[in-house]
PDB file of C-alpha atoms in Angstrom:
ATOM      1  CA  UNK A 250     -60.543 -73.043 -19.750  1.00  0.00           C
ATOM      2  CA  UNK A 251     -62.113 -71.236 -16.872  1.00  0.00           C
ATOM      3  CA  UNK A 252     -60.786 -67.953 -16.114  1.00  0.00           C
ATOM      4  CA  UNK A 253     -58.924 -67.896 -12.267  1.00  0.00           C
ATOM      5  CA  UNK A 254     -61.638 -67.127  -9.622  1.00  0.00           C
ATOM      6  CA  UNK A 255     -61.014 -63.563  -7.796  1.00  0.00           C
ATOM      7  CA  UNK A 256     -61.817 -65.220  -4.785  1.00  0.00           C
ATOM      8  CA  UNK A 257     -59.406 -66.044  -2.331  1.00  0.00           C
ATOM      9  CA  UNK A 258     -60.270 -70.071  -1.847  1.00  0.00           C
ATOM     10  CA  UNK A 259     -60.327 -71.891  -5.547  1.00  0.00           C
ATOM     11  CA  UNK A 260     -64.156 -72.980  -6.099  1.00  0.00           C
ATOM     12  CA  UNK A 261     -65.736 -70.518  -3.594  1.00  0.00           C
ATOM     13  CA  UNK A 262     -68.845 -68.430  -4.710  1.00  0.00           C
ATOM     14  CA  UNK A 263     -69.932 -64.876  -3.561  1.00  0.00           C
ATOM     15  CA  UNK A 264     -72.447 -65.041  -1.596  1.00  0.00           C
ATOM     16  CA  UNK A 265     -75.852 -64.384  -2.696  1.00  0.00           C
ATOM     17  CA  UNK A 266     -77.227 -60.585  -1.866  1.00  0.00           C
ATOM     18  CA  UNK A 267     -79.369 -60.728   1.288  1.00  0.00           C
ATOM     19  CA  UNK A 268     -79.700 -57.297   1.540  1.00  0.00           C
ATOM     20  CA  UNK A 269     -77.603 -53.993   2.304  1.00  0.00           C
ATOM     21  CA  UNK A 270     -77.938 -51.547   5.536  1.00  0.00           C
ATOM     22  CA  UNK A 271     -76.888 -48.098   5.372  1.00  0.00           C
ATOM     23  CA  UNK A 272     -76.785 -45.747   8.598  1.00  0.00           C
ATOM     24  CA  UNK A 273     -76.355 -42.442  10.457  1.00  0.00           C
ATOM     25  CA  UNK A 274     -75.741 -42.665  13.948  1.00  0.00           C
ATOM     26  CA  UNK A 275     -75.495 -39.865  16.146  1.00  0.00           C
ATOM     27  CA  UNK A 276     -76.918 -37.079  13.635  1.00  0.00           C
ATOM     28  CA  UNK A 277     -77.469 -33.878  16.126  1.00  0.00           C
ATOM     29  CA  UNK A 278     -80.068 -31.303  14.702  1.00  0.00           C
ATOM     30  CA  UNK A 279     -81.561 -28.578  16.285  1.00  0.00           C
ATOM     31  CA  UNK A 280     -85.351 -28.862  16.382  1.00  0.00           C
ATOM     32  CA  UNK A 281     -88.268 -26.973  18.282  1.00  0.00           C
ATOM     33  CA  UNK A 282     -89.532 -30.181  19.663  1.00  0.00           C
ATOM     34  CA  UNK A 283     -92.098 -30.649  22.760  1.00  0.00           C
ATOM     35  CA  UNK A 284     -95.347 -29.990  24.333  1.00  0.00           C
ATOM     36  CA  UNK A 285     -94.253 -27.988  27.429  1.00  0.00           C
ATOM     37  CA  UNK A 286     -94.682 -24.616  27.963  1.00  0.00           C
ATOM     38  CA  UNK A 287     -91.188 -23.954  28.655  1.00  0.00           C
ATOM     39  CA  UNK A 288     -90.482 -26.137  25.190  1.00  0.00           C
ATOM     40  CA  UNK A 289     -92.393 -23.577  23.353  1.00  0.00           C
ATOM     41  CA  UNK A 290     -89.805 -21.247  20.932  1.00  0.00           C
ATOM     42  CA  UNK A 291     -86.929 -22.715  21.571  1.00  0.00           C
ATOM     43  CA  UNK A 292     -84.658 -25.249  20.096  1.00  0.00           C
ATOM     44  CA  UNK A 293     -83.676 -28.185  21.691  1.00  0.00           C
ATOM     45  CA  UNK A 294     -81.474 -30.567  20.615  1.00  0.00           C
ATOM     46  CA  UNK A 295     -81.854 -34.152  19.169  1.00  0.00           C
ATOM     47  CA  UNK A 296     -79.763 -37.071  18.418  1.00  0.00           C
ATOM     48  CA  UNK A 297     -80.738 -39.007  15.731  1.00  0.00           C
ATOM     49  CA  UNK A 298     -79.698 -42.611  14.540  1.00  0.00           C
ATOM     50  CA  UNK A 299     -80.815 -44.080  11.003  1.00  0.00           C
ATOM     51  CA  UNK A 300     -81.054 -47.512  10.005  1.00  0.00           C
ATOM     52  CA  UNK A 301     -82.188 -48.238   6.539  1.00  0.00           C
ATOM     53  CA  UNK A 302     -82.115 -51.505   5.117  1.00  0.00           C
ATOM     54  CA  UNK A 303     -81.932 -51.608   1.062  1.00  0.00           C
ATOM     55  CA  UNK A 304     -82.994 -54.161  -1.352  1.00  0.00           C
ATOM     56  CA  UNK A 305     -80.289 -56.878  -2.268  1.00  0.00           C
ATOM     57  CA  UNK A 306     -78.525 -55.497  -5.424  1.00  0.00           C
ATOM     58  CA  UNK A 307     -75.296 -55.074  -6.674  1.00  0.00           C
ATOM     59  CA  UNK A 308     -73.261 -51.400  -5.567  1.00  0.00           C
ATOM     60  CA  UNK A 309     -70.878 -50.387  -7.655  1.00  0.00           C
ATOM     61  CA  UNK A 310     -71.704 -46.504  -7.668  1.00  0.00           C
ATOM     62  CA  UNK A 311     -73.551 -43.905  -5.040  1.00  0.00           C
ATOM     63  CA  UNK A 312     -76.543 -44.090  -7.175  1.00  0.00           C
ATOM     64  CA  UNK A 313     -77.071 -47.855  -6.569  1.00  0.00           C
ATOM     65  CA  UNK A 314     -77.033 -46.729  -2.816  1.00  0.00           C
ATOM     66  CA  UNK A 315     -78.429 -44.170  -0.164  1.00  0.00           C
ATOM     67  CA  UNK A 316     -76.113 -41.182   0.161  1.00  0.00           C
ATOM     68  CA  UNK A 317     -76.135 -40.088   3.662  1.00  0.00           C
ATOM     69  CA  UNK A 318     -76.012 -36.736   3.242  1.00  0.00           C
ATOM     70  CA  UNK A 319     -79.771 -37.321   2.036  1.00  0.00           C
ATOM     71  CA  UNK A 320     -81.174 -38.955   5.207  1.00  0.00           C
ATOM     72  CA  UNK A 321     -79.249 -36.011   7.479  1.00  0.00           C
ATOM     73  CA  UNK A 322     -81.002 -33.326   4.693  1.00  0.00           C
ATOM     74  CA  UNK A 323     -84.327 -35.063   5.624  1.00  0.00           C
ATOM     75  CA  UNK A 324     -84.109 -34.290   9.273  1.00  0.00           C
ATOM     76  CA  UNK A 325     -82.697 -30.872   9.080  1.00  0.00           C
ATOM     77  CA  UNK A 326     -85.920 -29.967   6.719  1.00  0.00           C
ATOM     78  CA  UNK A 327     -88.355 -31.659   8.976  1.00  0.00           C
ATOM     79  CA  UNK A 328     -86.549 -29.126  11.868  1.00  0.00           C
ATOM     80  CA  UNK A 329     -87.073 -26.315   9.606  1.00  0.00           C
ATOM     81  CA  UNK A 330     -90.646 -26.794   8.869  1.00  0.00           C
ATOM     82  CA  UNK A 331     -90.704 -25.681  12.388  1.00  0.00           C
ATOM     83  CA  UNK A 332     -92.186 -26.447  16.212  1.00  0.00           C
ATOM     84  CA  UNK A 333     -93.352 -30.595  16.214  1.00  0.00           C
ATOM     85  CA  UNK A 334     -95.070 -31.321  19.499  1.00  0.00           C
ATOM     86  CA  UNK A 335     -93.965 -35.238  20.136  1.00  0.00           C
ATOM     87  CA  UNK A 336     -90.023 -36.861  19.162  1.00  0.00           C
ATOM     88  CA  UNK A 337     -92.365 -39.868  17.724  1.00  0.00           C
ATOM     89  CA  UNK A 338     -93.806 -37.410  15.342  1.00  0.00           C
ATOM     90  CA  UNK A 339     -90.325 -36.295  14.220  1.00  0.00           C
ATOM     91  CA  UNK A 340     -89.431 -39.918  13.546  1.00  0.00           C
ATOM     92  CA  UNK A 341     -92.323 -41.315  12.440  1.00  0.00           C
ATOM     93  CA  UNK A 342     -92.085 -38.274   9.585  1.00  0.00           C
ATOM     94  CA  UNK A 343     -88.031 -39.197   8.916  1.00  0.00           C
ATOM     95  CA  UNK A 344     -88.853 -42.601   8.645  1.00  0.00           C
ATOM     96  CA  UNK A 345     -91.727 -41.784   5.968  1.00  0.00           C
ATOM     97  CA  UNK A 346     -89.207 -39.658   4.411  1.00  0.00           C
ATOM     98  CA  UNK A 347     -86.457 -42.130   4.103  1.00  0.00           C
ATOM     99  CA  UNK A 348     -89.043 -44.518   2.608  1.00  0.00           C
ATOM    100  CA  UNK A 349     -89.654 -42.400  -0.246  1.00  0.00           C
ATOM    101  CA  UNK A 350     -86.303 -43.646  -1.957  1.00  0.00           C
ATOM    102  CA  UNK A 351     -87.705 -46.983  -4.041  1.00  0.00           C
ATOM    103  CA  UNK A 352     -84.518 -48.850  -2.605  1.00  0.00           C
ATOM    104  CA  UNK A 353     -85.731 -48.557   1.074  1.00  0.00           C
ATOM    105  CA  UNK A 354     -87.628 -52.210   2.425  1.00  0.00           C
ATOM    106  CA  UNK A 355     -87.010 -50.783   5.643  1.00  0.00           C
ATOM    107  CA  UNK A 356     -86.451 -47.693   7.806  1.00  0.00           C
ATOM    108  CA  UNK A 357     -85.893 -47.329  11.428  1.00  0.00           C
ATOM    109  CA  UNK A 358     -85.413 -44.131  13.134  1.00  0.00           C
ATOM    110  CA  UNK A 359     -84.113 -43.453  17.044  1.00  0.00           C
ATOM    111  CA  UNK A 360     -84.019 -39.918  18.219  1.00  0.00           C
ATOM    112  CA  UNK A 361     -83.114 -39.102  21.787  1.00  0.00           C
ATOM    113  CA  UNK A 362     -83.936 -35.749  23.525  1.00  0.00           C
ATOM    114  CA  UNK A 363     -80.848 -35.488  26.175  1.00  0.00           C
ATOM    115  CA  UNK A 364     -81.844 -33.160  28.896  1.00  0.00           C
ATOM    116  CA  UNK A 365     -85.581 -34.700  28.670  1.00  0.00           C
ATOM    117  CA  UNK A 366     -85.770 -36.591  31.524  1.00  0.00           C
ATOM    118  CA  UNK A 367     -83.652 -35.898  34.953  1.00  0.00           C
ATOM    119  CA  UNK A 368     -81.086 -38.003  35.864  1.00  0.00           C
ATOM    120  CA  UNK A 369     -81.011 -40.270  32.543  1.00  0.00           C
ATOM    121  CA  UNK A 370     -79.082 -38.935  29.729  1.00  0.00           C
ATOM    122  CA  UNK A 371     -81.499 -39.527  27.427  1.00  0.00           C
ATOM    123  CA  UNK A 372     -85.038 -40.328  26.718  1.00  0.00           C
ATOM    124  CA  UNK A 373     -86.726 -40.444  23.787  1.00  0.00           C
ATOM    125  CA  UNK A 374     -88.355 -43.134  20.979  1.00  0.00           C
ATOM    126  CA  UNK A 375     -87.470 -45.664  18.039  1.00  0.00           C
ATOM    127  CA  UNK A 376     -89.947 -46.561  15.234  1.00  0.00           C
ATOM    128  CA  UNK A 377     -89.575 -48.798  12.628  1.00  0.00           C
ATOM    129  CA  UNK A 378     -91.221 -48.453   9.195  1.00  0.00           C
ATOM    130  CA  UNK A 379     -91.727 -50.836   6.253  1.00  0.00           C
ATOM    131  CA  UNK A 380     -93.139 -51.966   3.025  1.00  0.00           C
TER     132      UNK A 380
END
């Protein structure tokens, strides 16, 4: 005899794994960012969004996972290695980061710069990286 399904509809399956998507939204770091005079040695601050998408396994434990306090460690030590001239530098080097983790297929990274542009609260980029 079968044992019961844990399901909540007799004869249903779990769905096969497509895929898992861990994030960060809203992530502010300070970060000497720009190529304007007035941009020069001082920090600035950037809000950050991460989208990573894993391969399709099981998760049962934070090792079979991304922790997030990994991906916010990333961008805090790409701030600390000090001044980066463009925002799509900064992401384009979190996104390379990110990738390093063997579970990654694919990273994207938005960062906006309030205070960049007048009158819009925020400018700034998205790139998305892959393998």
């Amino acid at each position: 005899m079968a044992a019961p399904s844990p399901l909540p509809f007799p004869g249903a399956e779990a769905p096969a794994h497509q895929g898992l998507t861990v994030f960060v939204r809203g992530l502010e770091v300070e970060a000497g960012i720009g190529v304007y005079d007035h941009e020069q040695g001082r920090l600035q601050r950037l809000v950050i969004d991460v989208t990573l998408v894993l391969e399709p396994a099981s998760v049962e434990r934070l090792a079979d996972t991304v922790n997030y306090e990994t991906v916010a460690a990333a961008a805090r030590a790409i701030a600390a290695e000090g001044h980066v001239g463009l925002v799509e530098t900064f992401a384009e080097r979190l996104a390379l980061a990110c990738l390093q983790e063997g579970r990654v297929r694919r990273c994207a990274v938005r960062i906006e710069k309030p205070g960049a542009l007048a009158g819009a609260a925020a400018a700034g980029c998205e790139v998305t990286l892959g393998r």
